[in-house]
C-alpha positions as a Python dict, from the first residue, in 0.01 Angstrom:
ca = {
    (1, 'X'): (0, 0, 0),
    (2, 'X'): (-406, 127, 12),
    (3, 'X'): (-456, 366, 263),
    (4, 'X'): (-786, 417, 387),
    (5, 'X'): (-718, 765, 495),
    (6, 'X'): (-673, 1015, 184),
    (7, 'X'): (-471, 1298, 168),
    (8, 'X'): (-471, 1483, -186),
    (9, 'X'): (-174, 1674, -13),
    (10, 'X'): (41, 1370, 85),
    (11, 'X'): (-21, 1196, -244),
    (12, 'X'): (109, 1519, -434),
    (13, 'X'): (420, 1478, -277),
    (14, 'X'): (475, 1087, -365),
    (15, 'X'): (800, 1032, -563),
    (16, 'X'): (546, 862, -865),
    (17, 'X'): (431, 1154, -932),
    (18, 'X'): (728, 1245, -1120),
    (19, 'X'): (587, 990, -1390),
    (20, 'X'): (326, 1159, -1488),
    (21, 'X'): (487, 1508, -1461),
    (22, 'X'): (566, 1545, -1881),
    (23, 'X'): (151, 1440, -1902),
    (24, 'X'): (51, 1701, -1718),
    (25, 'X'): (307, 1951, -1887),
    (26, 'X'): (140, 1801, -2236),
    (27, 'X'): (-250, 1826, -2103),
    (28, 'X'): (-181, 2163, -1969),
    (29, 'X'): (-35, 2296, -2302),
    (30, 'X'): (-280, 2156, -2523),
    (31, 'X'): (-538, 2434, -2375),
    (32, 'X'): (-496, 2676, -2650),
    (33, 'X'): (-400, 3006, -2430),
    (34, 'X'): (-158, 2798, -2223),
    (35, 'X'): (6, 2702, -2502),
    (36, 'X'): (29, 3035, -2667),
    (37, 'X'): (115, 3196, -2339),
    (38, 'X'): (393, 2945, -2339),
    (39, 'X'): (533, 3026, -2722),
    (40, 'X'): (559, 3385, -2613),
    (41, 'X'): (622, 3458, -2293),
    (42, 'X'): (757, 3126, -2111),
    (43, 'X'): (1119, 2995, -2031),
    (44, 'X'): (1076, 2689, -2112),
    (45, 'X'): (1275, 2640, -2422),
    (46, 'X'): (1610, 2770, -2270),
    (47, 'X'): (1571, 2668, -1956),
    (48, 'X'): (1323, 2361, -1873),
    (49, 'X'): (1444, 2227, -1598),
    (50, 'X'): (1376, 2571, -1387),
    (51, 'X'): (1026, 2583, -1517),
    (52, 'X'): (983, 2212, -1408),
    (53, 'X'): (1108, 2311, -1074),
    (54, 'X'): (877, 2624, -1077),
    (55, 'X'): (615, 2446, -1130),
    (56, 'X'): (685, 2203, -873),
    (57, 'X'): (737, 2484, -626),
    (58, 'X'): (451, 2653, -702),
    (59, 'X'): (214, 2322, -614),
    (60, 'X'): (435, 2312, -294),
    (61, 'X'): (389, 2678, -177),
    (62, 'X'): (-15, 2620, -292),
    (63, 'X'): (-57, 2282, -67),
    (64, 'X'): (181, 2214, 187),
    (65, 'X'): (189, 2592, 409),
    (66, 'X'): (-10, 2794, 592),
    (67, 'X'): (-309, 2995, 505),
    (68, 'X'): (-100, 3306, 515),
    (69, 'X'): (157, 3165, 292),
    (70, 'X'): (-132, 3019, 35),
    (71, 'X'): (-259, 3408, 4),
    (72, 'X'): (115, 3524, -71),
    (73, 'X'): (176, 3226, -363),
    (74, 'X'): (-204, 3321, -468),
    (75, 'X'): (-177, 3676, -534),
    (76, 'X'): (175, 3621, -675),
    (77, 'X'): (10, 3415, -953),
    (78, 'X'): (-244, 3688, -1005),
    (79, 'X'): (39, 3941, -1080),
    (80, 'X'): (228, 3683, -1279),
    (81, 'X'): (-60, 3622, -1492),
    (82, 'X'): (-181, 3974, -1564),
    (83, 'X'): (149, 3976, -1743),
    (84, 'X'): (78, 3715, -1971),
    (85, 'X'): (-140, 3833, -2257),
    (86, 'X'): (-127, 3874, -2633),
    (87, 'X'): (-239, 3735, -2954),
    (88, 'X'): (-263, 3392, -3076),
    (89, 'X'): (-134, 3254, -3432),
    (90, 'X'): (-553, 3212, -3562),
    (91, 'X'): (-558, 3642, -3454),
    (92, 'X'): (-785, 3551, -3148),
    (93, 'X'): (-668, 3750, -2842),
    (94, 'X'): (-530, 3528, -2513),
    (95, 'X'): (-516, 3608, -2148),
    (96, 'X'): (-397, 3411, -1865),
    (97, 'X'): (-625, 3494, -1675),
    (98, 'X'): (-940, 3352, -1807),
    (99, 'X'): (-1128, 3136, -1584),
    (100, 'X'): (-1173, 2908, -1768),
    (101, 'X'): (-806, 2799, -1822),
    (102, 'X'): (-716, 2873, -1512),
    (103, 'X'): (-948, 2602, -1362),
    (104, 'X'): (-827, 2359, -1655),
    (105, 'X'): (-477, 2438, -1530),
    (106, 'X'): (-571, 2341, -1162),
    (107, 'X'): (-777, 2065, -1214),
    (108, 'X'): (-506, 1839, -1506),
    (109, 'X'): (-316, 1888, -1147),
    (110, 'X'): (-593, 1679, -932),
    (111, 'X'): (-648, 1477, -1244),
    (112, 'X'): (-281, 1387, -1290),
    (113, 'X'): (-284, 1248, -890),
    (114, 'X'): (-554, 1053, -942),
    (115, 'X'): (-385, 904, -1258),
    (116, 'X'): (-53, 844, -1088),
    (117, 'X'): (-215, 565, -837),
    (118, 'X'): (-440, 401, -1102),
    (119, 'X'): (-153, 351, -1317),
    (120, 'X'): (20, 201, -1040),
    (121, 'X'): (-222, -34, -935),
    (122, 'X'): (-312, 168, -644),
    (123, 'X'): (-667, 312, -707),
    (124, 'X'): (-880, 587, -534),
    (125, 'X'): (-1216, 400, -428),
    (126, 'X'): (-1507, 599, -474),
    (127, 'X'): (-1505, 758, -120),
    (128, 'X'): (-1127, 820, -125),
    (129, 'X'): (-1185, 1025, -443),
    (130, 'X'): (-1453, 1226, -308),
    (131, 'X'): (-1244, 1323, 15),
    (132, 'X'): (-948, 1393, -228),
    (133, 'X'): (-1138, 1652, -439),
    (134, 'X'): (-1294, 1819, -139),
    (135, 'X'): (-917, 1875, 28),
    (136, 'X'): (-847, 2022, -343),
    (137, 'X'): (-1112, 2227, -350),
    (138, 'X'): (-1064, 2359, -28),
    (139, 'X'): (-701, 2437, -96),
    (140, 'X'): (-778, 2622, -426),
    (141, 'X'): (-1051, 2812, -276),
    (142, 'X'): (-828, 3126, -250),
    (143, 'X'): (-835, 3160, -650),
    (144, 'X'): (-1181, 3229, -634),
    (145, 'X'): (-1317, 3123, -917),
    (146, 'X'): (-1644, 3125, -1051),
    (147, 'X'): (-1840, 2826, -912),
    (148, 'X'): (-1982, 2748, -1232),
    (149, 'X'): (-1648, 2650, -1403),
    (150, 'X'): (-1578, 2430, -1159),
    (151, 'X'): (-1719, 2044, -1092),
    (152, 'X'): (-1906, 1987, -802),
    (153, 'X'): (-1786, 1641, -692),
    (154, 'X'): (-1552, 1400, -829),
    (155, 'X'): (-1746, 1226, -987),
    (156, 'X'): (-1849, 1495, -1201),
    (157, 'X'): (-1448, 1541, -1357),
    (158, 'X'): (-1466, 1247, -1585),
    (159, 'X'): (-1783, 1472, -1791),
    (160, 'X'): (-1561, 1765, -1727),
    (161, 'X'): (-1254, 1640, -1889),
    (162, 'X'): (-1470, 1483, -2161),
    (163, 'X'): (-1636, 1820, -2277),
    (164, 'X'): (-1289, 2035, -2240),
    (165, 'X'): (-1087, 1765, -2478),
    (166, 'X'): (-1339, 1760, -2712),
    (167, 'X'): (-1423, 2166, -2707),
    (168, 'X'): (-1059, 2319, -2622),
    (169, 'X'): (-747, 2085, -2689),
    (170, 'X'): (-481, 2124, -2938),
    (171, 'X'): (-211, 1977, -3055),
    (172, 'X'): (-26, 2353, -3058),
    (173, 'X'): (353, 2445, -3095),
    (174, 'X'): (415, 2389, -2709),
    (175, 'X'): (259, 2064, -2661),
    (176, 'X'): (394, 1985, -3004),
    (177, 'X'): (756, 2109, -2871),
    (178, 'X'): (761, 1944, -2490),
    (179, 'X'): (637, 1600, -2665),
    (180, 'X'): (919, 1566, -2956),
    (181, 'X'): (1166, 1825, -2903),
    (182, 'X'): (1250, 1988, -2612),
    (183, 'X'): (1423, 1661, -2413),
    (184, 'X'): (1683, 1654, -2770),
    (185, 'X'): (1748, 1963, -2723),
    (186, 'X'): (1744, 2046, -2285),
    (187, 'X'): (2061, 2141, -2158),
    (188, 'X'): (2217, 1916, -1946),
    (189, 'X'): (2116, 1952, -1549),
    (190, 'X'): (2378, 2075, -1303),
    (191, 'X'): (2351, 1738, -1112),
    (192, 'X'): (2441, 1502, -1370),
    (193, 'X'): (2736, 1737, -1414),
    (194, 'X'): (2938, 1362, -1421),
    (195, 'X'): (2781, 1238, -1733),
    (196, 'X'): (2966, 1543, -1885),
    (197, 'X'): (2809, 1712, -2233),
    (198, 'X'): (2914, 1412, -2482),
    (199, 'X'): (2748, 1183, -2205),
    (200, 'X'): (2421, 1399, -2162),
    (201, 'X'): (2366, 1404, -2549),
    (202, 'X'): (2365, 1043, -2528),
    (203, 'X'): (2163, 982, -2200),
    (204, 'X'): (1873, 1249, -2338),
    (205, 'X'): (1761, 1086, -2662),
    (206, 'X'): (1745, 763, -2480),
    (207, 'X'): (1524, 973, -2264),
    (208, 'X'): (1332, 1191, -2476),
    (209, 'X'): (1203, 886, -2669),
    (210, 'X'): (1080, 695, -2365),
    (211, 'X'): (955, 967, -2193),
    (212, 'X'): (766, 1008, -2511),
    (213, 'X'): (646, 658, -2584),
    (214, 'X'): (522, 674, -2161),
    (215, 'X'): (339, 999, -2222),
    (216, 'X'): (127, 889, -2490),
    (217, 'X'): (107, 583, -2366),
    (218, 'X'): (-103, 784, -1986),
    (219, 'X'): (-282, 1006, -2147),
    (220, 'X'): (-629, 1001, -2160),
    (221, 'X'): (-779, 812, -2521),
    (222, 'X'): (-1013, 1094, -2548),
    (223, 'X'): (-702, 1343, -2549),
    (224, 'X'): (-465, 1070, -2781),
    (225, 'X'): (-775, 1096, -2999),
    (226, 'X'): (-834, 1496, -3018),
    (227, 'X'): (-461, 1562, -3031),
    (228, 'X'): (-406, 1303, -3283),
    (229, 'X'): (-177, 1079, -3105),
    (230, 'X'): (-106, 706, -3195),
    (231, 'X'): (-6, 454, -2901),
    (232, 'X'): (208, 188, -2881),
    (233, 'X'): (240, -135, -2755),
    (234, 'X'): (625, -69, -2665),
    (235, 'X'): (449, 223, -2484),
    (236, 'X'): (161, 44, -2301),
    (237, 'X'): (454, -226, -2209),
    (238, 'X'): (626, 77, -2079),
    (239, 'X'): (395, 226, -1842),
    (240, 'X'): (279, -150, -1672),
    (241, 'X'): (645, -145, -1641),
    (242, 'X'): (727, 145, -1499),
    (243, 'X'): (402, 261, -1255),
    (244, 'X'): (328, -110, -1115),
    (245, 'X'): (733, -108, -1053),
    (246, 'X'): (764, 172, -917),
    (247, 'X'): (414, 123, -642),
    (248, 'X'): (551, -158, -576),
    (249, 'X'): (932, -19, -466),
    (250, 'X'): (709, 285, -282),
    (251, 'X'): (514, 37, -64),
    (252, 'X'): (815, -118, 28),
    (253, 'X'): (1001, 191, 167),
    (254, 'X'): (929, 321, 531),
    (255, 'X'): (690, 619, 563),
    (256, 'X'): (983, 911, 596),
    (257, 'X'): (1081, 795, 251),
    (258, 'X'): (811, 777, 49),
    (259, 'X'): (757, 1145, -18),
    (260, 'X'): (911, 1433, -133),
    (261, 'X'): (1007, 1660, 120),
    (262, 'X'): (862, 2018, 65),
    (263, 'X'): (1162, 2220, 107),
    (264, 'X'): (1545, 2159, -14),
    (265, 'X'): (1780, 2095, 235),
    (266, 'X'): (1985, 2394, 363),
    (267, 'X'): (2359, 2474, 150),
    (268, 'X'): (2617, 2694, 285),
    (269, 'X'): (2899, 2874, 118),
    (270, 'X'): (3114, 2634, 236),
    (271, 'X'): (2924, 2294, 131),
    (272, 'X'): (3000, 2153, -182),
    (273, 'X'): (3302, 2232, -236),
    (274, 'X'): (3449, 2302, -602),
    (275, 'X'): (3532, 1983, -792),
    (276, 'X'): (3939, 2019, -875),
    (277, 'X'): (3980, 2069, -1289),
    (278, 'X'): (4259, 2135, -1451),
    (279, 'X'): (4376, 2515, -1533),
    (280, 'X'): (4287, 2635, -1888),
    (281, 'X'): (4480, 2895, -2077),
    (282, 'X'): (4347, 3251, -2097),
    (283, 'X'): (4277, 3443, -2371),
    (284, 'X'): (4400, 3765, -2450),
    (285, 'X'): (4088, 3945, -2412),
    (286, 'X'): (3787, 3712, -2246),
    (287, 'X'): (3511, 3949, -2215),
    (288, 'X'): (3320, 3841, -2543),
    (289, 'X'): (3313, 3510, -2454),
    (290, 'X'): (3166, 3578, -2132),
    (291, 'X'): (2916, 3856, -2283),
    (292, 'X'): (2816, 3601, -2499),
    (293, 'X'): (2807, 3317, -2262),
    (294, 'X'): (2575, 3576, -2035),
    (295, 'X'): (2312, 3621, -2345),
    (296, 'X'): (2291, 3271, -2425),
    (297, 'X'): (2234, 3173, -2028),
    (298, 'X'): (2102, 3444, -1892),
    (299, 'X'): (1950, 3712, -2117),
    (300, 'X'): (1775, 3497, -2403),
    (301, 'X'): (1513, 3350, -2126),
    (302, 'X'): (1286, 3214, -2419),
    (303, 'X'): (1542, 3025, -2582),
    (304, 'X'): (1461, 3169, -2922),
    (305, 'X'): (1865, 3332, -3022),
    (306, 'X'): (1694, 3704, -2973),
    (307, 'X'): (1635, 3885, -2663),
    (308, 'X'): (1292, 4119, -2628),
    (309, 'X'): (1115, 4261, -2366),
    (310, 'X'): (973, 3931, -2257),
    (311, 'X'): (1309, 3787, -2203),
    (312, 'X'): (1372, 4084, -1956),
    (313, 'X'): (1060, 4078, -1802),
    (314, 'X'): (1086, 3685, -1733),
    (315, 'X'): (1425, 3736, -1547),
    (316, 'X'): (1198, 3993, -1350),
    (317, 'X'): (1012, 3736, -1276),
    (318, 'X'): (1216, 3491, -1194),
    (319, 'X'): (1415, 3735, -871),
    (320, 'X'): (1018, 3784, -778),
    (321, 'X'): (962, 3443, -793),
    (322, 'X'): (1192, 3339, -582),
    (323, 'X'): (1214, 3590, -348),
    (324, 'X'): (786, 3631, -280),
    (325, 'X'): (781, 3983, -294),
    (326, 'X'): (498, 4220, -229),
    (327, 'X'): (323, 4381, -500),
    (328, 'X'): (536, 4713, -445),
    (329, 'X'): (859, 4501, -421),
    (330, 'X'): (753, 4334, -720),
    (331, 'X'): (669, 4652, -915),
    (332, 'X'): (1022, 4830, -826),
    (333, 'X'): (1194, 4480, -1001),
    (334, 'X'): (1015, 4506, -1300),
    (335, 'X'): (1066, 4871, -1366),
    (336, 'X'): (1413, 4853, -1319),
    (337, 'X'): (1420, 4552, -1588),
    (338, 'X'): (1226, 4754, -1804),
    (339, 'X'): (1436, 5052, -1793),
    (340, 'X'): (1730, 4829, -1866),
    (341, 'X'): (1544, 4675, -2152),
    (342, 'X'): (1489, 5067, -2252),
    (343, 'X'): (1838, 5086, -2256),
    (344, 'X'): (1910, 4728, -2462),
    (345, 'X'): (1634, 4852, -2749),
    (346, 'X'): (1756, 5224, -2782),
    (347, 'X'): (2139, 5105, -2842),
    (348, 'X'): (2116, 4810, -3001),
    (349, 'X'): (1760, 4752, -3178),
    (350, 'X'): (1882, 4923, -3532),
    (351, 'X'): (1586, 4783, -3737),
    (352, 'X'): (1308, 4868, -3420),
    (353, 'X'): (1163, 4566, -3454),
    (354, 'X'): (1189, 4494, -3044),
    (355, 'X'): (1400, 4204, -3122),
    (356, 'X'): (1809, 4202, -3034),
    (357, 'X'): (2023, 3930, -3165),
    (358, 'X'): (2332, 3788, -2963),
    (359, 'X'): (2573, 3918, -3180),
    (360, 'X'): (2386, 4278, -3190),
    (361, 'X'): (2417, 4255, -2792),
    (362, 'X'): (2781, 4123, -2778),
    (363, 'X'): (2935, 4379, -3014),
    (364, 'X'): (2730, 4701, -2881),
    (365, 'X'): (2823, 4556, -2460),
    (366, 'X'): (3196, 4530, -2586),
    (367, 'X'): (3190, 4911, -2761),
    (368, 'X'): (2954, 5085, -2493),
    (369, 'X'): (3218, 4995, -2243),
    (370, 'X'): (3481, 5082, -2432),
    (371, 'X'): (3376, 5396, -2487),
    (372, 'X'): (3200, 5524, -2183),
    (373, 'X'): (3276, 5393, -1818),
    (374, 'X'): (2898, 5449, -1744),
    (375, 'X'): (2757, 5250, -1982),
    (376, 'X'): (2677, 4970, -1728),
    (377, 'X'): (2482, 5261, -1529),
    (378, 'X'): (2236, 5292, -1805),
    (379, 'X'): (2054, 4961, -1806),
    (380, 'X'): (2206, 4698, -1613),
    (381, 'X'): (2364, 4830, -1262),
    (382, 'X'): (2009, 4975, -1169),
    (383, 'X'): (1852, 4618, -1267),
    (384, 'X'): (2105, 4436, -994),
    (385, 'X'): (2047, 4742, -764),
    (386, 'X'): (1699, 4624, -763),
    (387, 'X'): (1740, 4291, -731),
    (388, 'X'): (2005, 4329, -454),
    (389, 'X'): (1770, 4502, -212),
    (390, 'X'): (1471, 4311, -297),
    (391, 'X'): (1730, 4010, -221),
    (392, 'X'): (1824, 4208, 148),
    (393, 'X'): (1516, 4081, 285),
    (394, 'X'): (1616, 4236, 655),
    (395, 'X'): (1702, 4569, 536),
    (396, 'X'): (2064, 4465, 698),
    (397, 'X'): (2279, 4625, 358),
    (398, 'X'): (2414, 4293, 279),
    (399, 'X'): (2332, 3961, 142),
    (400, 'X'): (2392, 3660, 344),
    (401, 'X'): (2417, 3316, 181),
    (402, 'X'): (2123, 3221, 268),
    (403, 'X'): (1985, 3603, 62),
    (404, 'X'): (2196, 3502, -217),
    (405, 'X'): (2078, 3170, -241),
    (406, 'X'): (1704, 3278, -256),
    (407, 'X'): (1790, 3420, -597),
    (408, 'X'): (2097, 3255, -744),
    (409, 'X'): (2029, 2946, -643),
    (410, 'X'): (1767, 2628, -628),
    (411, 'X'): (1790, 2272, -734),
    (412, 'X'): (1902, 2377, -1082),
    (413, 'X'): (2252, 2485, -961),
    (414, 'X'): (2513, 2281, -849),
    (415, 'X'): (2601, 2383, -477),
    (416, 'X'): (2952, 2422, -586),
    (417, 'X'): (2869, 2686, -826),
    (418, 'X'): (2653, 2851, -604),
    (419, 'X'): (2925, 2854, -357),
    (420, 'X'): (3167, 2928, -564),
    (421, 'X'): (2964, 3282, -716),
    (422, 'X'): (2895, 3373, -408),
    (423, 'X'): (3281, 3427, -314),
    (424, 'X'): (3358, 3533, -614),
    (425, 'X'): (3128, 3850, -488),
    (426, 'X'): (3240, 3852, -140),
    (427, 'X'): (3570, 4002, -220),
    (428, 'X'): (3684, 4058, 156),
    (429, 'X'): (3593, 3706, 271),
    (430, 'X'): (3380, 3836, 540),
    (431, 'X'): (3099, 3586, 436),
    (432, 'X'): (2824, 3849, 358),
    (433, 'X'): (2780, 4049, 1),
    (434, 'X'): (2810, 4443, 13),
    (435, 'X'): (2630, 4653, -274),
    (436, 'X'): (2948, 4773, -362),
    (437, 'X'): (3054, 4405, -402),
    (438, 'X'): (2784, 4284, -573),
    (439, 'X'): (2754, 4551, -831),
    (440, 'X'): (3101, 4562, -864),
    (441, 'X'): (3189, 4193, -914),
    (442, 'X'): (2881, 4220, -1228),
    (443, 'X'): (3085, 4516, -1346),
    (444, 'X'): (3401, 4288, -1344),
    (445, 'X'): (3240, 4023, -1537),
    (446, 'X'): (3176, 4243, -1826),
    (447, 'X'): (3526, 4471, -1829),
    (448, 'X'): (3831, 4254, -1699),
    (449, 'X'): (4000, 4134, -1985),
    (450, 'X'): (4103, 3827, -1827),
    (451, 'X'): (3944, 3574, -1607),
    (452, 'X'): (4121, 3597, -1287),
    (453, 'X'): (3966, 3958, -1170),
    (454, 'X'): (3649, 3927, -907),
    (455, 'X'): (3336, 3882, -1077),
    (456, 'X'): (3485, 3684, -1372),
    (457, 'X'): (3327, 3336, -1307),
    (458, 'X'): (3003, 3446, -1181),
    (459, 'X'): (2798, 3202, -1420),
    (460, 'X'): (3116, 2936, -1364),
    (461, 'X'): (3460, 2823, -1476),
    (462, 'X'): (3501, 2941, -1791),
}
């Protein structure tokens, strides 16, 4: 299936690529600030399968629109990484954006492309490669970075690669983590909802250990050697296997098929519909099981059982994410998640150590609202306020599906649950979301005693 005429963007967007998607996760992680940017301020341990698709998203928005569109996803990164700085475990301070990194970052991206067709049998002559790293560079021109951190030509990478391995790498907690843990441990994705939870804890050992034994088995022997990583000959057998199988199912498809289209097909608030299950009983009082179910989905965005400012700030970045706001936009989301966060730490932090455990949130939620009808006002009503006009992107007062969708919903959510939120919210079934509605139906979720009041199944059936 050679094709004389390269495009860097086209072969981003073959379906192989999603085989060596956990090697660039593992190359990318084992640069020391990526991976302690990813211990402390990343989602990826409670919710991998959105930072997959982020990531995914991101290359999109970067390769396949227009110039206007490339400076948007460009300066969005900027903000997003100004964010991300702290300390590492050796005491050595770490900021996302160094230049360095960042053009590691890019480049395992290229790298990972050119892998994907040598492993399948499908090679980049030497001209092909050439054209292939000018398109790159011309696409992440916008980043500006310095000239001198980046290779000239192609053929200048393989030195490149050499030098950062042997100077940078690590074998940290994150690369540690996405190698041997996280897959035992994901939660299961919305669309093999069939396999059910007994199923899924079956299907993702099975999983974790090939995807395991097929990473180590791509990456680099300069980075098996630095990071201290034995392969196998299972492995090896693994990846002829898999890459030569799957080039040779790609060249057999039609062009149309071959790729990944860059957008997600439309899904209205009709499609989908909700699967039928049978009715459970209701408790007497289901509001902690729903305040819980809220900090263990929602809230505790680094997976680690506490919530901190990071977790709030990462949900703040996940409505700007999706949504590509402007700097101001963007700056009016985060301050209203920090003021809520204000809110979480003064009420429920009793030790001040910045840290609030589920049980600390569940039990002081329950009380506040007990006790004082505007304790939702405090911290959390002016955080979906936010959210709910950034979300209004034509200023019309209401969300549309297609608004609420921006936010809410994305590969990781099964259309019926999408659909199924969004009408819990539209109370009057006129098929657009008020701010009375919205705010009201988040209100519902964390007062009505029972299940059947508006806003009750916003994260699902309980």
């Amino acid at each position: 299936m050679t094709d004389r005429t390269v495009s860097f963007q086209r072969d981003l967007s073959d379906w192989r690529i999603a085989l060596v998607a956990w090697r660039l996760l593992i190359l990318q992680a084992a640069d020391p600030v990526v991976g302690a940017g990813m211990q402390e301020h990343s989602t990826y341990r409670a919710h991998p399968w959105r930072r997959i698709e982020h990531t995914l998203e991101s290359g999109r928005r970067l390769f396949y629109q227009d110039a206007e569109a490339l400076r948007r996803e460009v300066a969005r990164l900027e903000r997003a990484h100004k964010r991300i700085h702290g300390t590492m475990p050796d005491g050595k301070p770490y900021d996302a954006r160094d230049a360095a990194t960042r053009v590691w970052v890019l480049l395992t991206l290229f790298e990972c492309v050119v892998a994907m067709r040598r492993l399948s049998g499908d090679p980049y002559d030497r001209g092909q490669l050439e054209a292939a790293y000018r398109e790159f560079r011309e696409a992440i021109a916008p980043f500006g970075l310095p000239e001198e951190e980046l290779p000239g030509t192609a053929a200048d990478l393989p030195g490149y690669f050499a030098r950062y391995t042997r100077e940078k790498l690590e074998f940290n907690d994150a690369a540690r983590y996405l190698l041997d843990d996280i897959l035992r441990e994901a939660p299961r994705p919305r669309r093999l909802w069939f396999l059910g939870d007994a199923g899924w804890r079956v299907v993702r050992v099975l999983v974790a250990r090939m995807i395991r034994e097929l990473t180590v088995a791509d990456l680099p022997p300069a980075v098996r050697e630095r990071l201290g990583l034995a392969g196998t000959a299972r492995g090896a057998l693994l990846s002829v296997v898999l890459h030569r199988g799957a080039g040779a199912v790609i060249g057999l498809l039609p062009e149309r098929m071959r790729y990944r289209s860059p957008r997600d097909p439309d899904q209205g608030p009709d499609r989908g519909r909700s699967r039928p299950s049978r009715p459970r009983p209701q408790r007497r009082d289901a509001r902690g099981s729903r305040v819980d179910r809220f900090f263990r989905e929602v809230l505790d965005q680094t997976g680690d059982g506490v919530i901190t400012v990071h977790d709030l700030r990462a949900m703040a970045h996940n409505v700007c994410w999706q949504l590509e706001l402007d700097e101001a936009a963007e700056a009016r989301v985060y301050a209203a998640f920090d003021g809520w966060w204000e809110q979480l730490r003064t009420a429920m932090d009793a030790d001040g150590d910045g840290r609030v455990s589920r049980e600390e949130f569940t039990v002081a939620t329950l009380a506040g609202c007990d006790r004082d009808e505007a304790y939702l006002e405090q911290g959390l009503l002016p955080a979906l306020r936010a959210v709910f006009t950034a979300a209004d992107t034509d200023g019309s007062g209401f969300l549309e599906f297609d608004e609420y969708r921006a936010v809410f919903g994305g590969p990781r959510v099964h259309p019926a649950e999408l659909s199924h939120g969004f009408r819990q919210l539209d109370v009057d079934g006129d098929g657009r979301i008020t701010l009375a509605e919205f705010v009201g139906g988040f209100t519902g979720f964390f007062t009505a005693r029972t299940d059947s009041t508006s806003g009750a199944q916003l994260l699902g059936r309980p």
